[in-house]
Amino acid sequence: MHGPATAGWLVVALCAAAGTYCLLRLRGAPGAGRGTAGGEALMGFGMAAMAVPAAVVTPPRWIWLLYASVFGVAALRTLGPARRSSHHLHHLVGMLAMVYMSVAMALLPGAAHDGHGAQGTGDAGGTPLATGVLLIYYAGFVLWTGARLLPLQTGTVTAPDSRAGPELAGTVLADTALPDTGRTTGPVAGTVTEAAPVVVPDAGAPENRPEMALACRLSMGIAMLAMLLTL
């Protein structure tokens, strides 16, 4: 793609990391989730390959046509699920965006593929209308996904009021269960101490956590914005 080489390599690293994480999700995902994770991994690695700066690697025209064919087939496979799920509909938009960018790069004049690209010739790939629509869509998607990743408001635990009575200020009455028989003893008196925080272990693996999947999609959305801007 066109644009500064530093920005291009940042997009490559971001998309490659997202694609690797999606592969990890693919390993432990259930049946329906495997297709979603596989599609996102394809998107991540495909975007990483397309984002390599043109001044470093100059792919021939047939490479862009190959990209368009691969993502076109992936878009056709997503048509059915996209009718039933908004998430798959987003995948369909992403696949079509990849086809659009690949065709736009393949149709550029030969001078745009010689390592200088649009910076040197003034040529721009694609049409302003289609690029603008995709930019608006992905800008909205990034904002919406980022808002979903904001930390949720957590409640606070209020300490017992010392005015409730002397029996709550110095002792605690509780029924304790014997570990072996399950029988309970009578009330047990004890001194109130500061309770240690209760740590709830995470039952799921990191690759199966929903917030990590959202962060992966947010990363690819930002990368798609950058690629469309340098198209």
Coordinates of N, CA and C in Angstrom, one line a residue:
M1 N 0.8 -1.2 0.0 CA 0.0 0.0 0.0 C 0.9 1.2 0.0
H2 N 0.3 2.4 -0.3 CA 1.0 3.6 -0.3 C 1.0 4.2 1.0
G3 N 1.8 5.3 1.2 CA 1.9 6.0 2.5 C 3.3 5.8 3.0
P4 N 3.5 6.5 4.2 CA 4.9 6.4 4.9 C 5.2 4.9 5.2
A5 N 6.5 4.6 5.1 CA 6.9 3.2 5.4 C 6.7 2.9 6.8
T6 N 7.0 3.8 7.7 CA 6.8 3.5 9.2 C 5.4 3.2 9.5
A7 N 4.4 4.0 9.0 CA 3.0 3.7 9.2 C 2.6 2.3 8.6
G8 N 3.2 2.0 7.5 CA 2.9 0.7 6.8 C 3.3 -0.4 7.7
W9 N 4.5 -0.3 8.2 CA 5.1 -1.4 9.0 C 4.3 -1.6 10.4
L10 N 3.8 -0.4 10.9 CA 3.0 -0.5 12.1 C 1.7 -1.3 11.8
V11 N 1.1 -1.0 10.6 CA -0.1 -1.7 10.3 C 0.1 -3.2 10.0
V12 N 1.3 -3.5 9.4 CA 1.6 -4.9 9.2 C 1.8 -5.6 10.6
A13 N 2.4 -5.0 11.5 CA 2.6 -5.6 12.8 C 1.3 -5.8 13.5
L14 N 0.4 -4.8 13.5 CA -0.9 -4.8 14.1 C -1.7 -5.9 13.5
C15 N -1.8 -6.0 12.2 CA -2.6 -7.0 11.6 C -2.1 -8.4 11.8
A16 N -0.8 -8.6 11.7 CA -0.2 -9.9 12.0 C -0.4 -10.4 13.4
A17 N -0.4 -9.5 14.4 CA -0.7 -9.8 15.7 C -2.1 -10.2 15.9
A18 N -3.0 -9.5 15.2 CA -4.4 -9.8 15.3 C -4.7 -11.2 14.6
G19 N -4.1 -11.4 13.5 CA -4.3 -12.7 12.8 C -3.7 -13.9 13.7
T20 N -2.6 -13.7 14.4 CA -2.1 -14.7 15.2 C -3.0 -15.0 16.4
Y21 N -3.6 -14.0 17.0 CA -4.5 -14.2 18.1 C -5.7 -14.9 17.6
C22 N -6.2 -14.6 16.4 CA -7.4 -15.3 15.8 C -7.1 -16.8 15.6
L23 N -5.8 -17.1 15.2 CA -5.5 -18.5 15.1 C -5.5 -19.2 16.4
L24 N -5.1 -18.5 17.5 CA -5.2 -19.1 18.8 C -6.7 -19.3 19.2
R25 N -7.6 -18.4 18.8 CA -9.0 -18.6 19.1 C -9.5 -19.8 18.3
L26 N -9.0 -19.9 17.1 CA -9.5 -21.0 16.2 C -9.2 -22.4 16.8
R27 N -8.1 -22.5 17.6 CA -7.7 -23.7 18.2 C -8.7 -24.2 19.2
G28 N -9.2 -23.3 20.0 CA -10.1 -23.6 21.1 C -11.6 -23.3 20.9
A29 N -11.9 -22.8 19.8 CA -13.3 -22.3 19.5 C -14.2 -23.5 19.3
P30 N -15.5 -23.4 19.6 CA -16.5 -24.5 19.2 C -16.8 -24.4 17.8
G31 N -17.7 -25.3 17.3 CA -17.9 -25.5 15.9 C -18.2 -24.2 15.2
A32 N -19.2 -23.4 15.7 CA -19.6 -22.2 15.0 C -18.6 -21.1 15.1
G33 N -17.9 -21.1 16.2 CA -16.9 -20.1 16.4 C -15.6 -20.3 15.6
R34 N -15.4 -21.5 15.2 CA -14.2 -21.8 14.4 C -14.2 -21.0 13.1
G35 N -15.4 -21.0 12.4 CA -15.5 -20.3 11.2 C -15.3 -18.8 11.4
T36 N -15.8 -18.2 12.5 CA -15.6 -16.8 12.7 C -14.2 -16.5 13.0
A37 N -13.5 -17.3 13.8 CA -12.1 -17.1 14.1 C -11.3 -17.3 12.8
G38 N -11.6 -18.3 12.0 CA -10.8 -18.5 10.8 C -11.0 -17.3 9.8
G39 N -12.2 -16.8 9.7 CA -12.4 -15.6 8.8 C -11.6 -14.4 9.3
E40 N -11.6 -14.2 10.6 CA -10.9 -13.0 11.1 C -9.3 -13.2 11.0
A41 N -8.9 -14.5 11.1 CA -7.5 -14.8 10.9 C -7.1 -14.5 9.5
L42 N -7.9 -14.9 8.5 CA -7.7 -14.6 7.1 C -7.6 -13.1 6.9
M43 N -8.5 -12.4 7.5 CA -8.5 -10.9 7.3 C -7.2 -10.3 7.9
G44 N -6.8 -10.8 9.1 CA -5.7 -10.2 9.7 C -4.4 -10.4 8.9
F45 N -4.2 -11.7 8.4 CA -2.9 -11.9 7.7 C -3.0 -11.3 6.3
G46 N -4.2 -11.3 5.7 CA -4.4 -10.7 4.4 C -4.1 -9.2 4.4
M47 N -4.6 -8.5 5.4 CA -4.3 -7.1 5.6 C -2.9 -6.8 5.9
A48 N -2.2 -7.7 6.7 CA -0.8 -7.6 6.9 C 0.0 -7.7 5.6
A49 N -0.4 -8.6 4.7 CA 0.4 -8.7 3.5 C 0.1 -7.5 2.6
M50 N -1.1 -7.0 2.6 CA -1.4 -5.9 1.7 C -0.8 -4.6 2.2
A51 N -0.6 -4.5 3.5 CA -0.1 -3.2 4.1 C 1.4 -3.1 4.0
V52 N 2.1 -4.0 3.4 CA 3.6 -3.9 3.3 C 3.8 -2.7 2.4
P53 N 4.7 -1.7 2.8 CA 4.9 -0.5 2.1 C 5.4 -0.8 0.6
A54 N 4.8 -0.1 -0.3 CA 5.1 -0.3 -1.7 C 6.6 0.0 -2.0
A55 N 7.2 0.9 -1.2 CA 8.6 1.2 -1.5 C 9.5 0.1 -1.1
V56 N 9.1 -0.8 -0.3 CA 9.9 -2.0 0.2 C 9.7 -3.2 -0.7
V57 N 8.4 -3.5 -0.9 CA 8.1 -4.7 -1.8 C 7.1 -4.2 -2.8
T58 N 7.4 -4.5 -4.1 CA 6.6 -4.1 -5.2 C 5.9 -5.4 -5.8
P59 N 4.7 -5.7 -5.3 CA 4.0 -6.9 -5.8 C 3.6 -6.7 -7.2
P60 N 3.6 -7.8 -8.0 CA 3.1 -7.6 -9.4 C 1.6 -7.6 -9.4
R61 N 1.1 -7.2 -10.6 CA -0.4 -7.1 -10.7 C -1.1 -8.3 -10.3
W62 N -0.6 -9.5 -10.7 CA -1.3 -10.7 -10.5 C -1.5 -11.0 -9.0
I63 N -0.6 -10.5 -8.2 CA -0.7 -10.7 -6.7 C -2.0 -10.0 -6.2
W64 N -2.3 -8.8 -6.7 CA -3.5 -8.1 -6.3 C -4.7 -8.9 -6.8
L65 N -4.7 -9.4 -8.0 CA -5.8 -10.2 -8.5 C -6.0 -11.5 -7.7
L66 N -4.9 -12.0 -7.2 CA -5.0 -13.2 -6.4 C -5.7 -12.9 -5.0
Y67 N -5.3 -11.7 -4.5 CA -5.9 -11.3 -3.2 C -7.4 -11.1 -3.5
A68 N -7.8 -10.4 -4.6 CA -9.2 -10.2 -4.9 C -10.0 -11.5 -5.0
S69 N -9.3 -12.5 -5.7 CA -10.0 -13.8 -5.8 C -10.2 -14.5 -4.5
V70 N -9.2 -14.5 -3.6 CA -9.3 -15.2 -2.3 C -10.4 -14.6 -1.5
F71 N -10.4 -13.2 -1.4 CA -11.4 -12.6 -0.5 C -12.7 -12.6 -1.2
G72 N -12.8 -12.6 -2.5 CA -14.1 -12.8 -3.2 C -14.7 -14.1 -2.8
V73 N -14.0 -15.2 -2.8 CA -14.5 -16.5 -2.5 C -14.9 -16.5 -1.0
A74 N -14.1 -15.8 -0.1 CA -14.5 -15.7 1.3 C -15.7 -14.9 1.5
A75 N -15.9 -13.9 0.7 CA -17.2 -13.1 0.8 C -18.4 -13.9 0.4
L76 N -18.2 -14.7 -0.7 CA -19.4 -15.6 -1.1 C -19.7 -16.6 0.0
R77 N -18.7 -17.1 0.7 CA -19.0 -18.1 1.8 C -19.7 -17.4 3.0
T78 N -19.5 -16.1 3.1 CA -20.1 -15.3 4.2 C -21.5 -14.8 3.9
L79 N -21.9 -14.9 2.7 CA -23.2 -14.4 2.3 C -24.4 -15.0 3.1
G80 N -24.4 -16.4 3.3 CA -25.4 -17.0 4.0 C -25.5 -16.6 5.5
P81 N -24.4 -16.8 6.2 CA -24.4 -16.4 7.6 C -24.7 -14.9 7.8
A82 N -24.3 -14.0 6.8 CA -24.5 -12.6 7.0 C -26.0 -12.3 7.1
R83 N -26.9 -13.1 6.5 CA -28.3 -12.8 6.6 C -28.9 -13.1 8.0
R84 N -28.2 -13.8 8.8 CA -28.7 -14.2 10.1 C -28.0 -13.5 11.3
S85 N -26.8 -12.9 11.0 CA -26.0 -12.3 12.1 C -25.4 -11.0 11.6
S86 N -25.5 -10.0 12.5 CA -24.8 -8.8 12.2 C -23.3 -8.9 12.2
H87 N -22.8 -9.8 13.1 CA -21.4 -10.0 13.1 C -20.8 -10.5 11.8
H88 N -21.5 -11.5 11.3 CA -21.1 -12.0 10.0 C -21.3 -11.0 8.9
L89 N -22.3 -10.1 9.0 CA -22.5 -9.1 8.1 C -21.3 -8.1 8.1
H90 N -20.7 -7.9 9.2 CA -19.5 -7.1 9.3 C -18.3 -7.8 8.6
H91 N -18.3 -9.1 8.8 CA -17.2 -9.9 8.1 C -17.4 -9.8 6.6
L92 N -18.6 -9.8 6.1 CA -18.9 -9.6 4.7 C -18.4 -8.3 4.2
V93 N -18.7 -7.2 4.9 CA -18.2 -5.9 4.6 C -16.7 -5.9 4.5
G94 N -16.0 -6.5 5.5 CA -14.6 -6.5 5.5 C -14.0 -7.3 4.3
M95 N -14.6 -8.4 3.9 CA -14.2 -9.1 2.8 C -14.3 -8.3 1.5
L96 N -15.5 -7.7 1.4 CA -15.7 -6.8 0.2 C -14.8 -5.7 0.1
A97 N -14.4 -5.1 1.3 CA -13.4 -4.0 1.3 C -12.1 -4.5 0.9
M98 N -11.7 -5.7 1.2 CA -10.4 -6.3 0.8 C -10.4 -6.5 -0.7
V99 N -11.6 -7.0 -1.3 CA -11.7 -7.1 -2.7 C -11.6 -5.8 -3.4
Y100 N -12.2 -4.8 -2.9 CA -12.2 -3.4 -3.4 C -10.8 -2.9 -3.5
M101 N -10.1 -3.0 -2.4 CA -8.7 -2.5 -2.3 C -7.8 -3.2 -3.3
S102 N -8.0 -4.6 -3.3 CA -7.1 -5.4 -4.2 C -7.3 -5.0 -5.7
V103 N -8.6 -4.9 -6.1 CA -8.9 -4.5 -7.5 C -8.4 -3.1 -7.8
A104 N -8.5 -2.2 -6.8 CA -8.1 -0.8 -7.0 C -6.6 -0.8 -7.2
M105 N -5.8 -1.6 -6.4 CA -4.4 -1.6 -6.6 C -4.0 -2.2 -7.9
A106 N -4.8 -3.3 -8.4 CA -4.5 -4.0 -9.6 C -4.7 -3.1 -10.8
L107 N -5.7 -2.1 -10.7 CA -6.0 -1.3 -11.8 C -5.2 0.0 -11.9
L108 N -4.3 0.2 -10.9 CA -3.4 1.4 -11.0 C -2.5 1.3 -12.2
P109 N -2.1 2.4 -12.8 CA -1.1 2.4 -13.9 C 0.2 1.8 -13.4
G110 N 1.0 1.3 -14.4 CA 2.2 0.6 -14.0 C 3.1 1.5 -13.2
A111 N 3.1 2.8 -13.4 CA 4.0 3.6 -12.6 C 3.7 3.6 -11.1
A112 N 2.5 3.3 -10.8 CA 2.1 3.2 -9.4 C 2.6 2.0 -8.7
H113 N 3.2 1.1 -9.4 CA 3.7 -0.2 -8.8 C 5.2 -0.2 -8.8
D114 N 5.9 0.9 -9.2 CA 7.3 0.8 -9.3 C 8.0 1.2 -8.0
G115 N 7.3 1.3 -6.9 CA 8.0 1.6 -5.6 C 7.7 3.0 -5.2
H116 N 7.1 3.9 -6.1 CA 6.7 5.2 -5.7 C 5.2 5.4 -5.4
G117 N 4.4 4.7 -6.2 CA 3.0 4.7 -6.0 C 2.4 6.0 -6.2
A118 N 1.3 6.2 -5.4 CA 0.5 7.5 -5.5 C 1.3 8.7 -5.1
Q119 N 2.3 8.5 -4.3 CA 3.0 9.6 -3.8 C 3.8 10.3 -4.9
G120 N 4.3 9.4 -5.9 CA 5.1 10.0 -6.9 C 4.3 10.4 -8.1
T121 N 3.2 9.8 -8.4 CA 2.5 10.0 -9.6 C 1.2 10.8 -9.5
G122 N 0.7 10.9 -8.2 CA -0.6 11.6 -8.0 C -1.8 10.8 -8.2
D123 N -1.6 9.5 -8.6 CA -2.7 8.6 -8.8 C -3.2 8.1 -7.5
A124 N -4.5 7.9 -7.5 CA -5.1 7.3 -6.3 C -6.0 6.1 -6.7
G125 N -5.9 5.1 -5.9 CA -6.7 3.9 -6.2 C -8.1 4.0 -5.8
G126 N -9.0 3.3 -6.5 CA -10.4 3.2 -6.1 C -11.1 4.5 -6.5
T127 N -12.4 4.5 -6.1 CA -13.3 5.7 -6.4 C -13.5 6.4 -5.0
P128 N -13.6 7.8 -5.1 CA -13.8 8.5 -3.8 C -15.1 8.1 -3.1
L129 N -16.2 7.8 -3.9 CA -17.4 7.5 -3.2 C -17.3 6.2 -2.4
A130 N -16.8 5.1 -3.0 CA -16.7 3.8 -2.4 C -15.7 3.9 -1.2
T131 N -14.6 4.6 -1.4 CA -13.6 4.8 -0.3 C -14.2 5.6 0.8
G132 N -15.0 6.6 0.5 CA -15.6 7.4 1.6 C -16.6 6.6 2.4
V133 N -17.4 5.8 1.7 CA -18.5 5.0 2.4 C -17.8 4.0 3.3
L134 N -16.7 3.4 2.9 CA -16.0 2.4 3.7 C -15.3 3.2 4.9
L135 N -14.8 4.3 4.7 CA -14.2 5.1 5.7 C -15.2 5.5 6.8
I136 N -16.4 5.9 6.4 CA -17.4 6.2 7.4 C -17.9 5.0 8.1
Y137 N -18.0 3.9 7.4 CA -18.4 2.6 8.1 C -17.4 2.2 9.2
Y138 N -16.1 2.2 8.8 CA -15.1 1.7 9.7 C -14.8 2.7 10.8
A139 N -15.0 4.0 10.6 CA -14.9 5.0 11.6 C -16.0 4.7 12.7
G140 N -17.2 4.5 12.2 CA -18.3 4.2 13.2 C -18.0 2.9 13.9
F141 N -17.5 1.9 13.2 CA -17.3 0.6 13.8 C -16.2 0.7 14.9
V142 N -15.1 1.5 14.6 CA -14.1 1.7 15.6 C -14.6 2.4 16.9
L143 N -15.4 3.4 16.7 CA -16.0 4.1 17.8 C -16.9 3.2 18.6
W144 N -17.7 2.5 17.9 CA -18.7 1.6 18.6 C -18.0 0.5 19.4
T145 N -17.0 -0.1 18.8 CA -16.3 -1.2 19.4 C -15.4 -0.7 20.6
G146 N -14.8 0.5 20.4 CA -14.1 1.1 21.5 C -14.9 1.4 22.7
A147 N -16.2 1.9 22.4 CA -17.1 2.1 23.5 C -17.5 0.9 24.3
R148 N -17.6 -0.2 23.6 CA -17.9 -1.5 24.2 C -16.8 -2.0 25.1
L149 N -15.6 -1.6 24.8 CA -14.4 -2.0 25.6 C -14.2 -1.2 26.8
L150 N -14.9 -0.1 27.0 CA -14.7 0.8 28.1 C -15.0 -0.1 29.4
P151 N -14.3 0.2 30.5 CA -14.6 -0.6 31.7 C -16.0 -0.4 32.2
L152 N -16.6 -1.4 32.7 CA -18.0 -1.3 33.2 C -17.9 -0.7 34.6
Q153 N -19.0 0.0 35.0 CA -19.1 0.6 36.3 C -19.2 -0.5 37.3
T154 N -18.4 -0.5 38.4 CA -18.4 -1.6 39.4 C -19.0 -1.0 40.7
G155 N -19.7 -1.9 41.4 CA -20.3 -1.5 42.7 C -19.2 -1.5 43.8
T156 N -19.6 -0.8 44.9 CA -18.7 -0.7 46.0 C -19.3 -1.4 47.2
V157 N -18.5 -2.0 48.0 CA -18.9 -2.7 49.2 C -18.8 -1.8 50.4
T158 N -19.9 -1.6 51.1 CA -20.0 -0.7 52.3 C -19.7 -1.4 53.5
A159 N -18.8 -0.9 54.3 CA -18.4 -1.5 55.6 C -19.6 -1.5 56.6
P160 N -19.7 -2.4 57.5 CA -20.8 -2.4 58.4 C -20.7 -1.2 59.3
D161 N -21.9 -0.7 59.7 CA -22.0 0.5 60.5 C -21.8 0.1 61.9
S162 N -20.8 0.8 62.6 CA -20.5 0.5 64.0 C -21.6 0.8 64.9
R163 N -22.6 1.6 64.5 CA -23.7 2.0 65.4 C -24.8 0.9 65.4
A164 N -24.5 -0.2 64.6 CA -25.6 -1.2 64.6 C -25.7 -2.0 65.9
G165 N -24.7 -1.9 66.8 CA -24.8 -2.6 68.0 C -23.5 -3.2 68.4
P166 N -23.2 -3.3 69.7 CA -21.9 -3.9 70.2 C -21.7 -5.3 69.7
E167 N -22.8 -6.0 69.5 CA -22.7 -7.4 69.1 C -22.1 -7.6 67.7
L168 N -22.2 -6.6 66.9 CA -21.6 -6.6 65.6 C -20.3 -6.0 65.5
A169 N -20.0 -5.2 66.5 CA -18.7 -4.5 66.5 C -17.5 -5.4 67.0
G170 N -17.8 -6.4 67.9 CA -16.7 -7.1 68.4 C -16.7 -8.6 68.1
T171 N -17.9 -9.2 67.8 CA -18.0 -10.6 67.5 C -18.8 -10.9 66.3
V172 N -18.7 -12.1 65.8 CA -19.5 -12.6 64.7 C -20.0 -13.9 65.1
L173 N -21.4 -14.1 64.9 CA -22.0 -15.3 65.2 C -22.3 -16.0 63.9
A174 N -21.8 -17.2 63.7 CA -22.0 -17.9 62.5 C -22.1 -19.4 62.8
D175 N -22.8 -20.1 61.9 CA -22.8 -21.5 61.9 C -21.7 -22.1 61.0
T176 N -20.8 -22.8 61.6 CA -19.7 -23.4 60.8 C -20.0 -24.8 60.5
A177 N -19.6 -25.2 59.3 CA -19.9 -26.6 58.8 C -18.6 -27.4 59.0
L178 N -18.8 -28.6 59.5 CA -17.7 -29.5 59.6 C -17.3 -30.0 58.2
P179 N -16.0 -30.2 57.9 CA -15.6 -30.5 56.6 C -16.0 -31.9 56.2
D180 N -16.0 -32.9 57.1 CA -16.2 -34.2 56.8 C -17.7 -34.6 56.8
T181 N -18.4 -34.2 57.8 CA -19.8 -34.7 58.0 C -20.8 -33.7 57.5
G182 N -20.5 -32.5 57.4 CA -21.4 -31.5 56.9 C -22.3 -31.0 58.1
R183 N -22.2 -31.6 59.3 CA -23.0 -31.1 60.4 C -22.5 -29.8 60.9
T184 N -23.4 -29.0 61.5 CA -23.1 -27.7 61.9 C -23.0 -27.7 63.4
T185 N -22.1 -26.8 63.9 CA -22.0 -26.6 65.3 C -22.8 -25.4 65.8
G186 N -22.7 -25.1 67.0 CA -23.5 -24.0 67.5 C -22.8 -22.7 67.1
P187 N -23.3 -21.6 67.6 CA -22.7 -20.3 67.3 C -21.3 -20.2 67.8
V188 N -20.4 -19.6 67.0 CA -19.0 -19.5 67.4 C -18.7 -18.0 67.4
A189 N -18.1 -17.6 68.5 CA -17.7 -16.2 68.7 C -16.3 -16.0 68.3
G190 N -16.0 -14.9 67.7 CA -14.7 -14.6 67.2 C -14.5 -13.1 67.0
T191 N -13.3 -12.7 66.8 CA -13.0 -11.3 66.6 C -13.1 -10.9 65.1
V192 N -13.7 -9.8 64.8 CA -13.9 -9.4 63.4 C -12.5 -8.9 63.0
T193 N -12.1 -9.4 61.8 CA -10.8 -8.9 61.2 C -11.2 -8.5 59.8
E194 N -10.3 -7.7 59.2 CA -10.5 -7.2 57.9 C -10.4 -8.3 56.9
A195 N -11.5 -8.4 56.1 CA -11.6 -9.5 55.2 C -10.6 -9.3 54.0
A196 N -9.9 -10.4 53.6 CA -9.0 -10.3 52.5 C -9.8 -10.3 51.2
P197 N -9.4 -9.7 50.1 CA -10.1 -9.6 48.8 C -10.2 -11.0 48.3
V198 N -11.4 -11.3 47.8 CA -11.7 -12.6 47.2 C -11.3 -12.6 45.7
V199 N -10.4 -13.4 45.3 CA -10.0 -13.5 43.9 C -10.7 -14.6 43.2
V200 N -11.4 -14.3 42.2 CA -12.1 -15.3 41.4 C -11.3 -15.7 40.2
P201 N -10.9 -16.9 40.1 CA -10.0 -17.3 39.0 C -10.8 -17.2 37.7
D202 N -10.1 -16.9 36.6 CA -10.7 -16.8 35.3 C -10.7 -18.3 34.7
A203 N -12.0 -18.7 34.5 CA -12.1 -20.1 34.0 C -11.8 -20.2 32.6
G204 N -11.8 -19.2 31.8 CA -11.6 -19.3 30.3 C -10.1 -19.0 30.0
A205 N -9.6 -19.5 28.9 CA -8.3 -19.2 28.4 C -8.3 -17.8 27.8
P206 N -7.2 -17.1 27.8 CA -7.1 -15.7 27.3 C -7.7 -15.6 25.9
E207 N -7.5 -16.6 25.0 CA -7.9 -16.5 23.6 C -9.5 -16.7 23.5
N208 N -10.1 -17.1 24.6 CA -11.6 -17.3 24.6 C -12.3 -16.1 25.3
R209 N -11.6 -15.1 25.8 CA -12.2 -14.0 26.5 C -12.9 -13.1 25.5
P210 N -14.1 -12.7 25.7 CA -14.8 -11.8 24.7 C -14.2 -10.5 24.5
E211 N -13.6 -9.9 25.6 CA -13.0 -8.6 25.4 C -11.8 -8.6 24.6
M212 N -11.1 -9.8 24.6 CA -9.9 -9.9 23.8 C -10.3 -10.0 22.3
A213 N -11.4 -10.7 22.0 CA -11.8 -10.8 20.6 C -12.3 -9.4 20.2
L214 N -12.9 -8.6 21.0 CA -13.3 -7.3 20.7 C -12.1 -6.4 20.4
A215 N -11.1 -6.5 21.2 CA -9.9 -5.7 21.0 C -9.2 -6.1 19.7
C216 N -9.3 -7.4 19.3 CA -8.7 -7.8 18.0 C -9.5 -7.2 16.9
R217 N -10.8 -7.2 16.9 CA -11.6 -6.6 15.9 C -11.4 -5.1 15.8
L218 N -11.2 -4.5 17.0 CA -10.9 -3.0 17.0 C -9.6 -2.7 16.3
S219 N -8.6 -3.5 16.6 CA -7.3 -3.4 15.9 C -7.4 -3.5 14.4
M220 N -8.1 -4.5 14.0 CA -8.3 -4.6 12.5 C -9.1 -3.5 11.9
G221 N -10.1 -3.0 12.7 CA -10.8 -1.8 12.2 C -10.0 -0.6 12.0
I222 N -9.1 -0.4 13.0 CA -8.2 0.8 12.9 C -7.2 0.6 11.7
A223 N -6.7 -0.6 11.5 CA -5.8 -0.9 10.4 C -6.5 -0.7 9.1
M224 N -7.8 -1.1 9.0 CA -8.5 -0.9 7.8 C -8.7 0.6 7.4
L225 N -8.9 1.4 8.5 CA -9.0 2.8 8.3 C -7.7 3.4 7.7
A226 N -6.6 2.9 8.3 CA -5.3 3.4 7.8 C -5.1 3.0 6.3
M227 N -5.5 1.8 6.0 CA -5.2 1.3 4.6 C -6.1 2.0 3.6
L228 N -7.3 2.3 4.0 CA -8.2 3.0 3.1 C -7.7 4.5 2.9
L229 N -7.2 5.1 4.0 CA -6.7 6.4 3.8 C -5.5 6.5 2.9
T230 N -4.7 5.5 2.9 CA -3.5 5.5 2.0 C -3.7 4.8 0.6
L231 N -5.0 4.5 0.4 CA -5.3 3.8 -0.9 C -5.1 4.8 -2.1

